[in-house]
Coordinates of C-alpha atoms and ligand atoms in Angstrom, one line a residue:
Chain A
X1 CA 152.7 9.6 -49.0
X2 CA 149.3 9.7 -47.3
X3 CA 145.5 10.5 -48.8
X4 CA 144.1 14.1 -47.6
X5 CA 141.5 14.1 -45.3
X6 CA 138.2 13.0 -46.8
X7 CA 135.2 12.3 -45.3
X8 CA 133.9 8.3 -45.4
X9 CA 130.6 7.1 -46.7
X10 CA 130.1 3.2 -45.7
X11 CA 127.1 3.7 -48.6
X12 CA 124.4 0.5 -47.2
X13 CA 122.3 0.3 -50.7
X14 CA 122.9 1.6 -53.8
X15 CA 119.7 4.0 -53.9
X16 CA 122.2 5.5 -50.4
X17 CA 125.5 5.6 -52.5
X18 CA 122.9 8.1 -55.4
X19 CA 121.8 10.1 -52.7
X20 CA 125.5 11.1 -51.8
X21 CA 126.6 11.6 -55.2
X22 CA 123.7 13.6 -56.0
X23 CA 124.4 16.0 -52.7
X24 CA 127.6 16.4 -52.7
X25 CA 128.3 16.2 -57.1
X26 CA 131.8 16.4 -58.4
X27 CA 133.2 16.3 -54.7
X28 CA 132.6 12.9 -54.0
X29 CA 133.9 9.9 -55.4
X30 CA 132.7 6.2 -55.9
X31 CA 135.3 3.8 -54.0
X32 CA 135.4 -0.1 -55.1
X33 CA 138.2 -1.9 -55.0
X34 CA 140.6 1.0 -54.2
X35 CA 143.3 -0.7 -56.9
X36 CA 143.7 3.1 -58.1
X37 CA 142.0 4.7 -56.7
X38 CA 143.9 4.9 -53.6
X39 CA 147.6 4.9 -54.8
X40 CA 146.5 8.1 -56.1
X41 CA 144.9 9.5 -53.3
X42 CA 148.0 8.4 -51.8
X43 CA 150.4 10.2 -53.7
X44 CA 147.8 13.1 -53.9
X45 CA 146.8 12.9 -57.2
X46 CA 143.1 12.4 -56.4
X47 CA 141.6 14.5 -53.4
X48 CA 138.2 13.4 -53.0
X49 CA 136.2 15.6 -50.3
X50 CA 133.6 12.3 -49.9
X51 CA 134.4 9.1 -50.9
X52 CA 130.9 6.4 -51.0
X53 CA 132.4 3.1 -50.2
X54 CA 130.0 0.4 -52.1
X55 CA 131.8 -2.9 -51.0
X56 CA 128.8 -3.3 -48.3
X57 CA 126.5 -3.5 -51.0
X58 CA 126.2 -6.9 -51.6
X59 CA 123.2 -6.2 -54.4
X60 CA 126.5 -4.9 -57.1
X61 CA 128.4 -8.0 -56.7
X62 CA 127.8 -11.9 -58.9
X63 CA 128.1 -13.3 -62.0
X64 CA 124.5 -15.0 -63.1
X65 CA 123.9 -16.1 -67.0
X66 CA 120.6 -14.3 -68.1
X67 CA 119.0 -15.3 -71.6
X68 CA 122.0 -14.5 -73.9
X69 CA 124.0 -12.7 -71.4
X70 CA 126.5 -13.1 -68.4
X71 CA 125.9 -10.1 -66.4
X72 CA 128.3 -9.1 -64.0
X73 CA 128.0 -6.9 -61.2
X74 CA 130.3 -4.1 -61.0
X75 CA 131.8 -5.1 -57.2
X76 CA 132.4 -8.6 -58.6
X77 CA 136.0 -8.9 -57.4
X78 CA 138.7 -9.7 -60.6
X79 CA 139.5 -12.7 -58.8
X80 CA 135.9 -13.7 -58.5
X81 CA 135.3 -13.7 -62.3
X82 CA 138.6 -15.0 -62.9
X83 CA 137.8 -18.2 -61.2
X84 CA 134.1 -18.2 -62.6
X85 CA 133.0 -21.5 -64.1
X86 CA 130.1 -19.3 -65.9
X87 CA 132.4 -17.1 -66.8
X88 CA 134.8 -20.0 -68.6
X89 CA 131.9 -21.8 -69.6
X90 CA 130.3 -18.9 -71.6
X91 CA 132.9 -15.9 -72.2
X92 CA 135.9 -17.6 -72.3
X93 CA 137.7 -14.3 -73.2
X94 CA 137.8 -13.1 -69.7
X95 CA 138.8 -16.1 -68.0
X96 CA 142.0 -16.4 -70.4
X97 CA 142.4 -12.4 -69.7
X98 CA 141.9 -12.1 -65.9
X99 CA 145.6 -13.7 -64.8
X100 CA 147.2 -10.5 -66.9
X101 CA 145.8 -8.2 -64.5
X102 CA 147.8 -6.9 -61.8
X103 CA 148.6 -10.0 -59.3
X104 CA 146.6 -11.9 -57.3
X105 CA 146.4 -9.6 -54.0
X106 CA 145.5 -6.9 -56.2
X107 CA 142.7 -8.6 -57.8
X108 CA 141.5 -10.3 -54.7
X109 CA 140.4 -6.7 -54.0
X110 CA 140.0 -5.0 -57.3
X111 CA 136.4 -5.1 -59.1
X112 CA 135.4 -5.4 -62.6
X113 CA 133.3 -2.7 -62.6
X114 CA 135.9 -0.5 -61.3
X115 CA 138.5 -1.1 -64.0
X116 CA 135.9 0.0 -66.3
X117 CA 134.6 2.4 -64.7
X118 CA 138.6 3.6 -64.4
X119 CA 139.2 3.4 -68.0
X120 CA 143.0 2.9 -67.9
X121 CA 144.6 2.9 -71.5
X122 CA 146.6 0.3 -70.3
X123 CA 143.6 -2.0 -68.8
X124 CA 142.9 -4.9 -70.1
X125 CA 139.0 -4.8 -69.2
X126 CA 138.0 -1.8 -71.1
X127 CA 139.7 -3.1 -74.4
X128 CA 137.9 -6.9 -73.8
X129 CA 134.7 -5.1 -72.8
X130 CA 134.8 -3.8 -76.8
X131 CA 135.6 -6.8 -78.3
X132 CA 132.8 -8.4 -76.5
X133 CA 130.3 -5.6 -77.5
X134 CA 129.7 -5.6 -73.8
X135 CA 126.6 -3.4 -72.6
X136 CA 127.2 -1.3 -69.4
X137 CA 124.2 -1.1 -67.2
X138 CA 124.0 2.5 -65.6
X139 CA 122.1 4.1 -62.7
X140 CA 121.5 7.3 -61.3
X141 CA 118.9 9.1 -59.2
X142 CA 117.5 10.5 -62.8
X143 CA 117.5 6.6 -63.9
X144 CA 118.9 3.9 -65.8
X145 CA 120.6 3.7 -68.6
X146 CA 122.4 1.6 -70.9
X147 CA 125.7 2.0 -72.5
X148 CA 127.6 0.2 -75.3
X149 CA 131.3 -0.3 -74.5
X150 CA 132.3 1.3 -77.6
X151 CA 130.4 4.1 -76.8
X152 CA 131.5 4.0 -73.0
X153 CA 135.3 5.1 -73.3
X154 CA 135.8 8.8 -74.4
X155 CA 139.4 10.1 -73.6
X156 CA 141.9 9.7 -71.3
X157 CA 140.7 8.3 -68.3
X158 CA 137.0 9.5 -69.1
X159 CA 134.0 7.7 -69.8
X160 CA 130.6 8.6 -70.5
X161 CA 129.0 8.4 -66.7
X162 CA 128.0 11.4 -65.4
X163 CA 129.1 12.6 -61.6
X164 CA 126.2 11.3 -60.0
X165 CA 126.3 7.7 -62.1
X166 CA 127.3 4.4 -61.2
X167 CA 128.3 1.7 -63.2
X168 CA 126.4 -0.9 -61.4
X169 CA 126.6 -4.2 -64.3
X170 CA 128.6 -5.2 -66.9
X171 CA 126.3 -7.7 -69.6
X172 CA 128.8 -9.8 -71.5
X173 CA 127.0 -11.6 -74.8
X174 CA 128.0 -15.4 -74.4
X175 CA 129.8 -16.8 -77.0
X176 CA 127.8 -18.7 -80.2
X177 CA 128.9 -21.6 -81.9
X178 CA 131.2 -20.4 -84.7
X179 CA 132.8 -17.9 -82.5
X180 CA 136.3 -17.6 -81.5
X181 CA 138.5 -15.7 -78.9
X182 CA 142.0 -15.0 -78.0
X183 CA 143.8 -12.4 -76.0
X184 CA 148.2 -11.1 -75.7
X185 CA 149.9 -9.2 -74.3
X186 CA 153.8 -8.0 -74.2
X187 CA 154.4 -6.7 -70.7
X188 CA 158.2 -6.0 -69.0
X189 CA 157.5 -8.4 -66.0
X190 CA 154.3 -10.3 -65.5
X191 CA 151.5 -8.4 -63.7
X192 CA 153.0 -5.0 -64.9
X193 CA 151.0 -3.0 -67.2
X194 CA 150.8 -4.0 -70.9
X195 CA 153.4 -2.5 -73.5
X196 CA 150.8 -3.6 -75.9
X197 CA 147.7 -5.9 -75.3
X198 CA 145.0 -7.6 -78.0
X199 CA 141.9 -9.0 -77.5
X200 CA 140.1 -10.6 -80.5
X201 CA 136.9 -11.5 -80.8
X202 CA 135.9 -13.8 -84.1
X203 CA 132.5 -15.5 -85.7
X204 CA 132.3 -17.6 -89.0
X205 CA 129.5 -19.1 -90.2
X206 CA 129.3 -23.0 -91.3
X207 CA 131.4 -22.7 -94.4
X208 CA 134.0 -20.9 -92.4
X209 CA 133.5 -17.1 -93.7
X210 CA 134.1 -14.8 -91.2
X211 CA 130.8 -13.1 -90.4
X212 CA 132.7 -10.3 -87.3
X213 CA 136.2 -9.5 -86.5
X214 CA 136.6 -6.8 -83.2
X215 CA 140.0 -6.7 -82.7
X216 CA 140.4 -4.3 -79.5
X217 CA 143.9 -3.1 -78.8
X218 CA 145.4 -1.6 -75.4
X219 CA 148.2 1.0 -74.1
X220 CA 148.1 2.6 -78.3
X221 CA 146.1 5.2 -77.5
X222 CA 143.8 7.3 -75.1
X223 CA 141.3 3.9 -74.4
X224 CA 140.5 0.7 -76.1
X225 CA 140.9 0.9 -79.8
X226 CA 138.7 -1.0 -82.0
X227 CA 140.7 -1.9 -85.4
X228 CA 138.3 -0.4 -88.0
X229 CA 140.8 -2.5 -90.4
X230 CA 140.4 -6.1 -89.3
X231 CA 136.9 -6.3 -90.0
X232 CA 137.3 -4.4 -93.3
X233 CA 140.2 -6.7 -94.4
X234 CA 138.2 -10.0 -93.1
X235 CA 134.1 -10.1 -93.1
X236 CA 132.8 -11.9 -95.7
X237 CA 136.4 -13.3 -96.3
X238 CA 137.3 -17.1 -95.4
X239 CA 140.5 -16.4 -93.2
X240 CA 144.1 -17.3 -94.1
X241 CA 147.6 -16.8 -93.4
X242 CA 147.7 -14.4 -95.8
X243 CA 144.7 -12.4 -94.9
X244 CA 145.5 -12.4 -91.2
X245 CA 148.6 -10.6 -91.6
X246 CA 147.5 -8.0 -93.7
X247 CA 145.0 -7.2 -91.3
X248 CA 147.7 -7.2 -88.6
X249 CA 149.5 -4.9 -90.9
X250 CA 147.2 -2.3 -91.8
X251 CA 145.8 -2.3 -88.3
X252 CA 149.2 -1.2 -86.8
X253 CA 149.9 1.3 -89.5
X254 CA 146.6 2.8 -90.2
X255 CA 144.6 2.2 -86.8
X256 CA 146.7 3.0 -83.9
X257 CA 148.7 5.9 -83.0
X258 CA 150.9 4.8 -80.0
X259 CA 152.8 7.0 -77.8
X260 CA 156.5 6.4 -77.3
X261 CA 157.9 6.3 -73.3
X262 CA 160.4 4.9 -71.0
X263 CA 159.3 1.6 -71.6
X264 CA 158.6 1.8 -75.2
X265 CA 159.1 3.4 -77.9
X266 CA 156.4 4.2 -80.2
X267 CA 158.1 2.2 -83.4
X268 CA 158.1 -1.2 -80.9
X269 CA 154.5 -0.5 -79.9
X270 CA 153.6 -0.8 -83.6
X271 CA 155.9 -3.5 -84.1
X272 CA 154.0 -5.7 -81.2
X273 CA 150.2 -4.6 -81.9
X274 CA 151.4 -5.9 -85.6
X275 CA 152.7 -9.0 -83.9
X276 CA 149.8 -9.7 -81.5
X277 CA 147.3 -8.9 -83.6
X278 CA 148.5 -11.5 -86.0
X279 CA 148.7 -14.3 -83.2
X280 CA 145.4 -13.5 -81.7
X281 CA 143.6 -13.3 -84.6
X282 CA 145.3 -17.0 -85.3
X283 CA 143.9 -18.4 -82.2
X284 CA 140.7 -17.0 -82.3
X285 CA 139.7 -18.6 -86.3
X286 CA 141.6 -21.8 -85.2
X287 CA 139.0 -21.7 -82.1
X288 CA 135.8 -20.6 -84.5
X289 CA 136.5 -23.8 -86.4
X290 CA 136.5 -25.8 -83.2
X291 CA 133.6 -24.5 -82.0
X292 CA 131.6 -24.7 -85.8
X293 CA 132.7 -28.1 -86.0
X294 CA 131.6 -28.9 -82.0
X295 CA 128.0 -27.2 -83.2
X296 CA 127.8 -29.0 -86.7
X297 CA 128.3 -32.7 -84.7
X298 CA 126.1 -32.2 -82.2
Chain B
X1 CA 143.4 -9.3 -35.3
X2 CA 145.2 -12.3 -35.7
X3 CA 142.1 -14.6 -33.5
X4 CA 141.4 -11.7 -31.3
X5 CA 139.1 -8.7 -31.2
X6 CA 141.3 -5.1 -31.1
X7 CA 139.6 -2.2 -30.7
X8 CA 141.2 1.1 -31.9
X9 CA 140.1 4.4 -33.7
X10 CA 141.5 5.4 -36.9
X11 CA 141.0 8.7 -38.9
X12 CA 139.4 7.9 -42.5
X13 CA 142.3 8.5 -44.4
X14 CA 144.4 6.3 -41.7
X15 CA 145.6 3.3 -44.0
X16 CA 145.2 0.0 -42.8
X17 CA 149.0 -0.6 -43.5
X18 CA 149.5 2.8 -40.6
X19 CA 146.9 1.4 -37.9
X20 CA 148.4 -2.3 -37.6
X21 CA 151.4 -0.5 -37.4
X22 CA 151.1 3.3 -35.3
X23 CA 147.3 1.8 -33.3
X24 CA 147.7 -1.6 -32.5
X25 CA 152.1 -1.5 -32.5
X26 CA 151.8 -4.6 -35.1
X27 CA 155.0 -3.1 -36.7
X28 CA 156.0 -6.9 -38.3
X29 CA 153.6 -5.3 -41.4
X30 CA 156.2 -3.3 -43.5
X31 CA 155.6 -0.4 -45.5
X32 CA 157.6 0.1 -48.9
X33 CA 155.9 2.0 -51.7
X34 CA 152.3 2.8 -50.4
X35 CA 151.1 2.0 -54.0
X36 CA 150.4 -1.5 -54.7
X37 CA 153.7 -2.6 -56.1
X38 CA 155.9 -3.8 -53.9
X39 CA 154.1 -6.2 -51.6
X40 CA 155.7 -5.3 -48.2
X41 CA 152.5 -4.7 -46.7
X42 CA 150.2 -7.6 -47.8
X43 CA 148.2 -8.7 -45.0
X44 CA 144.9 -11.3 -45.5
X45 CA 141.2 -9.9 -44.5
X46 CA 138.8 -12.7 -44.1
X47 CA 141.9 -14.9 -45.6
X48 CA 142.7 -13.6 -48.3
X49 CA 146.0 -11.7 -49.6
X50 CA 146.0 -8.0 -50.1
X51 CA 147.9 -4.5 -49.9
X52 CA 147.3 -3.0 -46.2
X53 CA 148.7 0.2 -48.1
X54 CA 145.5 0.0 -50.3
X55 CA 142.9 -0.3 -48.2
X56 CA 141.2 2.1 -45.3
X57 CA 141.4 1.0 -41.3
X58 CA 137.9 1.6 -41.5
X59 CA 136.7 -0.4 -44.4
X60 CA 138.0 -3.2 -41.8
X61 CA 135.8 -2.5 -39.1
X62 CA 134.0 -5.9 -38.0
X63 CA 136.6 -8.2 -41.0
X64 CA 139.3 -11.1 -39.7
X65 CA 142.6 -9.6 -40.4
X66 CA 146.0 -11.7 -40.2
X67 CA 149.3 -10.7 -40.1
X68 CA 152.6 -11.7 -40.2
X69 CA 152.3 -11.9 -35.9
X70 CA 149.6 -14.4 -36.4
X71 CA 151.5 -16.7 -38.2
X72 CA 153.8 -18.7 -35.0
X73 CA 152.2 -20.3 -32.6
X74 CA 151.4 -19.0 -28.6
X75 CA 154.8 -20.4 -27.7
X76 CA 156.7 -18.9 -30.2
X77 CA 156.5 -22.3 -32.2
X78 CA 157.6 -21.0 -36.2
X79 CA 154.5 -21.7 -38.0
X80 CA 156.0 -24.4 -41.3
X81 CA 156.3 -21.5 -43.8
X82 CA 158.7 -19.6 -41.8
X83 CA 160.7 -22.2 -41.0
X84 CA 161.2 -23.1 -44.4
X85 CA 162.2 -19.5 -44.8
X86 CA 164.7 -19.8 -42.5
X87 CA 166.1 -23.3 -43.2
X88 CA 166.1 -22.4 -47.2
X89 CA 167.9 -19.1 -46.4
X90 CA 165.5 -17.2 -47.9
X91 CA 166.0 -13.8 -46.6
X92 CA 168.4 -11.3 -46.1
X93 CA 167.6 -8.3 -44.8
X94 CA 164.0 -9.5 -44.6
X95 CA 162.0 -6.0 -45.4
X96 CA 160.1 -8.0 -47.7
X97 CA 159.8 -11.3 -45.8
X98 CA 156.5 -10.3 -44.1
X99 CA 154.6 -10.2 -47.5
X100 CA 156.3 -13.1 -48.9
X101 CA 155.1 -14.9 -46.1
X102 CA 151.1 -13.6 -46.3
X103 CA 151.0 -13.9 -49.7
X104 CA 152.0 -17.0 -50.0
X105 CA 150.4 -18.7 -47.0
X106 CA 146.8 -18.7 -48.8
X107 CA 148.3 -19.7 -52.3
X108 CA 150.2 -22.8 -50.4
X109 CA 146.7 -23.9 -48.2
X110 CA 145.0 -24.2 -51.2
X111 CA 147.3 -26.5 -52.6
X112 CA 147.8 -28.4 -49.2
X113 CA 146.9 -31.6 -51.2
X114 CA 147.9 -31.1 -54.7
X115 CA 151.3 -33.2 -56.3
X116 CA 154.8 -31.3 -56.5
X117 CA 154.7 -27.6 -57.6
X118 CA 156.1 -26.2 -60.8
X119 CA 158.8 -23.5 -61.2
X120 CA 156.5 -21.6 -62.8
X121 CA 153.6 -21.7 -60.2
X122 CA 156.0 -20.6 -57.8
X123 CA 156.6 -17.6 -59.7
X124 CA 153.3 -16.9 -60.9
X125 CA 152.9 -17.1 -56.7
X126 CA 155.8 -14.5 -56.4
X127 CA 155.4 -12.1 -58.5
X128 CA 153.5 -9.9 -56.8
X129 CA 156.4 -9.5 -54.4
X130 CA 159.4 -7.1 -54.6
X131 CA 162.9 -8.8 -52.9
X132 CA 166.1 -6.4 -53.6
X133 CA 168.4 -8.9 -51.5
X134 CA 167.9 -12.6 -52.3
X135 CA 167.8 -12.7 -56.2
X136 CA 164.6 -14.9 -55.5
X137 CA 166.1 -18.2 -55.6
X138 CA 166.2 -19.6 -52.3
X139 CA 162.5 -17.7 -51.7
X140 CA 161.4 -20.6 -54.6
X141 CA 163.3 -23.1 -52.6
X142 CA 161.7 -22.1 -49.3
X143 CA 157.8 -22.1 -51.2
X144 CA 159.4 -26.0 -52.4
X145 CA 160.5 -27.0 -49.1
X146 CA 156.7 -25.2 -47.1
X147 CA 155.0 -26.5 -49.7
X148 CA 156.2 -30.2 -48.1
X149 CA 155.8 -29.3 -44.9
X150 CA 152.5 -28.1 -45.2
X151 CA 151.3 -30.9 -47.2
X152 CA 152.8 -33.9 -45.8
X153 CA 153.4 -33.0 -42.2
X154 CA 156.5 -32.1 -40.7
X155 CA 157.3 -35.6 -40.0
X156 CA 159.4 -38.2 -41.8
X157 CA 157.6 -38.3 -45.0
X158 CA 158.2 -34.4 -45.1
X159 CA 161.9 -34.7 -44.5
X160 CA 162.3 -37.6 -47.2
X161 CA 161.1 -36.0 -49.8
X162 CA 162.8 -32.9 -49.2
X163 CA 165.8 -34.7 -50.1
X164 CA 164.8 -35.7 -53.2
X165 CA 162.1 -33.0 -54.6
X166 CA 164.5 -30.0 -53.8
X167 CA 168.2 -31.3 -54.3
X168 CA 171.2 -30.2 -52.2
X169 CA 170.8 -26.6 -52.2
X170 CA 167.8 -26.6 -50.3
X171 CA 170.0 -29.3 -48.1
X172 CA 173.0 -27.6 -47.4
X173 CA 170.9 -24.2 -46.8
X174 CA 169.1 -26.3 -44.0
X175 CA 172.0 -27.1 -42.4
X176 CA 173.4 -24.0 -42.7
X177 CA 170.0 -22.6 -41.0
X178 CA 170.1 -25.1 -38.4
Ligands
FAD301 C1 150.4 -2.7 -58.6 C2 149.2 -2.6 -59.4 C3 149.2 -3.2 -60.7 C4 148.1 -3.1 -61.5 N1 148.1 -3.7 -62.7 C5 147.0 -3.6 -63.5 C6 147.0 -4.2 -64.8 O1 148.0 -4.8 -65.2 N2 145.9 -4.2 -65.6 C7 144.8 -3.5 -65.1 O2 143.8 -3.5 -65.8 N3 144.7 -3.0 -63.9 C8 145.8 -3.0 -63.1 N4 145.7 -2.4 -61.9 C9 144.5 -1.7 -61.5 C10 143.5 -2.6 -60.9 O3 143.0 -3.6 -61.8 C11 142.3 -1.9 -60.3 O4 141.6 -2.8 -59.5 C12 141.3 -1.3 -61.3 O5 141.9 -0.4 -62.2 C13 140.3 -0.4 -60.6 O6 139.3 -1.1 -59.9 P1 138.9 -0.9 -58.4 O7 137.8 -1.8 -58.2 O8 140.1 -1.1 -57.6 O9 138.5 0.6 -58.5 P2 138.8 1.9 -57.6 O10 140.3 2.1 -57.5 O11 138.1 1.8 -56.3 O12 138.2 3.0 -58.5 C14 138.8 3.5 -59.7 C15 138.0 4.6 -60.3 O13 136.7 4.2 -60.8 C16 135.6 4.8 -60.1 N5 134.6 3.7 -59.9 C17 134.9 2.5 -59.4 N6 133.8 1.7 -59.4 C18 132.8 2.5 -60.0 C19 131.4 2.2 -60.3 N7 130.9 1.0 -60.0 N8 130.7 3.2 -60.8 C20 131.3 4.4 -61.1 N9 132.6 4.7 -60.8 C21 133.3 3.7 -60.3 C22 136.2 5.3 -58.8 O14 135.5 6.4 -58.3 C23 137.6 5.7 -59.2 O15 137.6 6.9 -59.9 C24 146.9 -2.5 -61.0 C25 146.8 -1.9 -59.8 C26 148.0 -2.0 -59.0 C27 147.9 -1.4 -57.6
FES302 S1 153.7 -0.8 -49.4 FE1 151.9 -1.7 -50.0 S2 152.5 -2.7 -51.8 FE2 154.3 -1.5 -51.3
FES303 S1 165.5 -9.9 -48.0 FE1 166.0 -7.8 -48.2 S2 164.3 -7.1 -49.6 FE2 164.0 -9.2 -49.5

């Protein structure tokens, strides 16, 4: 099918892009990459009277390491931060999750901040973004404001920006020594959409106690869910077989509350968070030990 | 468009996938699901590959776009991708073939230079890319067979190690093509 008429804002700076959303409110709608936003104009799901098209405004887009953070503009293109040796160097997390997302031509023109911003269940940004602790950088014409991930998602496809708010940076905290990361996912064919995807995010300190476990699952529930269970079952533990799949256990039975659908039912979405969290969790202690030891010999 | 500026006026909610197509008569773009998935329409703005069904005509305004036109030469000369489409076999009814071909022509310039590529690779490469006719095979065997041409030159050294990087499938297929 075909979008409904709409009327086109090339917005030229971001205090431009504001002003629009601020006159025309509800009716008008930020457009980034267009990844979603589009096939659902297209099928007439979204009927935006004004869309503000930001990809002119150069200002929202790189990746630059700041202090203790890698900030990343919210036009950065997925492929851009995919192939970003900051990135890799610093938050390895997202380099190892970018190729899950979509294919290639879809993030040659997809942003980061719009997959946020978009708050898919079944996105694989939102959930990383809370197992970084990510901090979302906001602005309106009433301000700035800052936004912890965790914090950010609030339902179904809604987040905490208001209608006349745009996600404009995404601060990722670079990784420490004695820090570990991994991400899965189980998907029908590569590039679809994730039956179940993990991201984990671990620390131990120099005798290998785990000091923070954020295990962040996708497509289980209305956004990005943090397992309240993995860090209970593992802070101030020193990680093992054992403990790791308990964790794993009690995060699919107690944390998540899938949905069953065509593609799977609820009982196999269990089964592979159970699964996935296990593995990741594996790889990320097995890369905190690499990293501790990397620190302790330098 | 394809080395040459077009002019043309285009609605805001005219995709770019409808304006190559209904404007500028550039109907080798094809048009499948008009939401992302199946690849039909991919096209490259300022080189690289993307849906035309994604984007607006005039988010384009002032960008380098290429399509499947631009690929053979003034004289009708088969640009070294297609004619490792054709000598592979790797169409049938050739619905898809126009995004095959776009998406795949950045991914194999960028590894003009690099050794032999894996089966995997090729996939990866694929994957964004519906076929309902071929069953895929002989599309990896065409990205094999390009992949020699564009690296080596379609000279002797290509045609050597055709023969031994790709087997007899890809040989008899040539002939066949031929
Ligand atoms: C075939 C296909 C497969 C896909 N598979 C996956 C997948 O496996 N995993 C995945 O995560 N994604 C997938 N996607 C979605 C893709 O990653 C999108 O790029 C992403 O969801 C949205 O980013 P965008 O830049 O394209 O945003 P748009 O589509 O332009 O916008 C999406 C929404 O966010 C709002 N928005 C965008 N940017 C901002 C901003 N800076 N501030 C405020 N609001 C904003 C828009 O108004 C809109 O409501 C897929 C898409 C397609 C077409
Ligand atoms: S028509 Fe654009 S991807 Fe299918
Ligand atoms: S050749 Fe018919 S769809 Fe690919």
């Amino acid at each position: 099918m075909k979008p409904c008429s709409f009327e086109y804002v090339k917005a030229e700076s971001l205090e431009h892009a504001l002003a629009v959303l601020v006159e025309h409110g509800d009716e008008a709608k930020i457009l980034a990459g267009g990844q979603s936003l589009v096939p659902a104009m297209n099928f007439r799901l979204a009927q935006p009277a004004v869309l503000v098209d930001l990809n002119g405004v150069g200002a929202l887009s790189g990746i630059e390491r700041v202090d203790g953070m890698v900030q990343v503009g919210a036009m950065t293109r997925q492929r851009s931060a995919e192939r970003s040796s900051v990135l890799s160097a610093h938050v390895p997390l997202v380099t190892e999750t970018m190729p899950f997302i979509a294919h290639a031509q879809i993030r040659n023109r997809g942003t980061f901040g719009g997959s946020i911003a978009h708050a898919d269940p079944s996105a694989e940004l939102p959930a990383i973004s809370v197992a970084l602790s990510a901090t979302l950088q906001v602005t309106s014409s009433r301000g700035s404001r800052s936004i912890a991930a965790s914090d950010f998602y609030v339902d179904l496809l809604t987040t905490a920006l208001e209608a006349d708010e745009i996600l404009v940076r995404v601060d990722l905290p670079i990784a420490v020594p004695g820090s570990g990361f991994a991400f899965a996912e189980v998907s029908r064919r590569h590039g679809d959409y994730a039956l179940v995807g993990v991201a984990a995010s671990v620390q131990c300190d120099a005798s290998g106690v785990c000091q923070q476990a954020r295990v962040s699952l996708l497509s289980v529930g209305p956004g990005p869910v943090l397992s309240t269970s993995c860090a209970a079952a593992l802070i101030g533990e020193r990680p093992t077989t054992r403990t790791i799949a308990d964790a794993a256990a009690a995060t699919a039975s107690d944390d998540i509350d899938p949905e069953g659908d065509i593609h799977a039912s609820a009982r196999f979405r269990r089964h592979l968070a159970r699964v996935l969290v296990e593995r990741t969790l594996t790889r990320a202690f097995a890369r905190a030990a690499v990293s501790a030891g990397a620190a302790e010999q330098a | 468009m394809n080395g040459r500026a077009r002019r043309g006026s285009a609605e805001s909610r005219h995709l770019l996938s409808d304006f190559l197509r209904h404007e500028l008569g550039l109907t080798g773009t094809h048009v499948g699901c008009e939401h992302g998935v199946c690849g039909a329409c991919t096209v490259l703005i300022n080189g690289e590959a993307v849906r035309s069904c994604l984007v607006f005509a005039v988010q384009c305004e002032g960008a380098e776009v290429t399509t499947v036109e631009g690929l053979a030469a003034e004289d009708g000369e088969l640009h070294p991708l297609q004619e490792a489409f054709q000598a592979a076999h790797a169409l049938q009814c050739g619905f898809c073939t126009p995004g095959f071909l776009m998406s795949l022509l950045p991914f194999l310039e960028e590894r003009r230079d690099s050794g032999a590529l894996t089966d995997d690779e090729i996939r990866d490469a694929l994957g964004g890319n519906l076929c309902r006719c071929t069953g895929y095979q002989n599309i990896v065997e065409a990205v094999r067979l390009a992949h020699t041409k564009m690296s080596g030159g379609a000279g002797n050294s290509a045609g050597n190690s055709v023969g031994t990087s790709t087997g007899n499938s890809a040989g008899t297929c040539a002939a066949e093509g031929a």
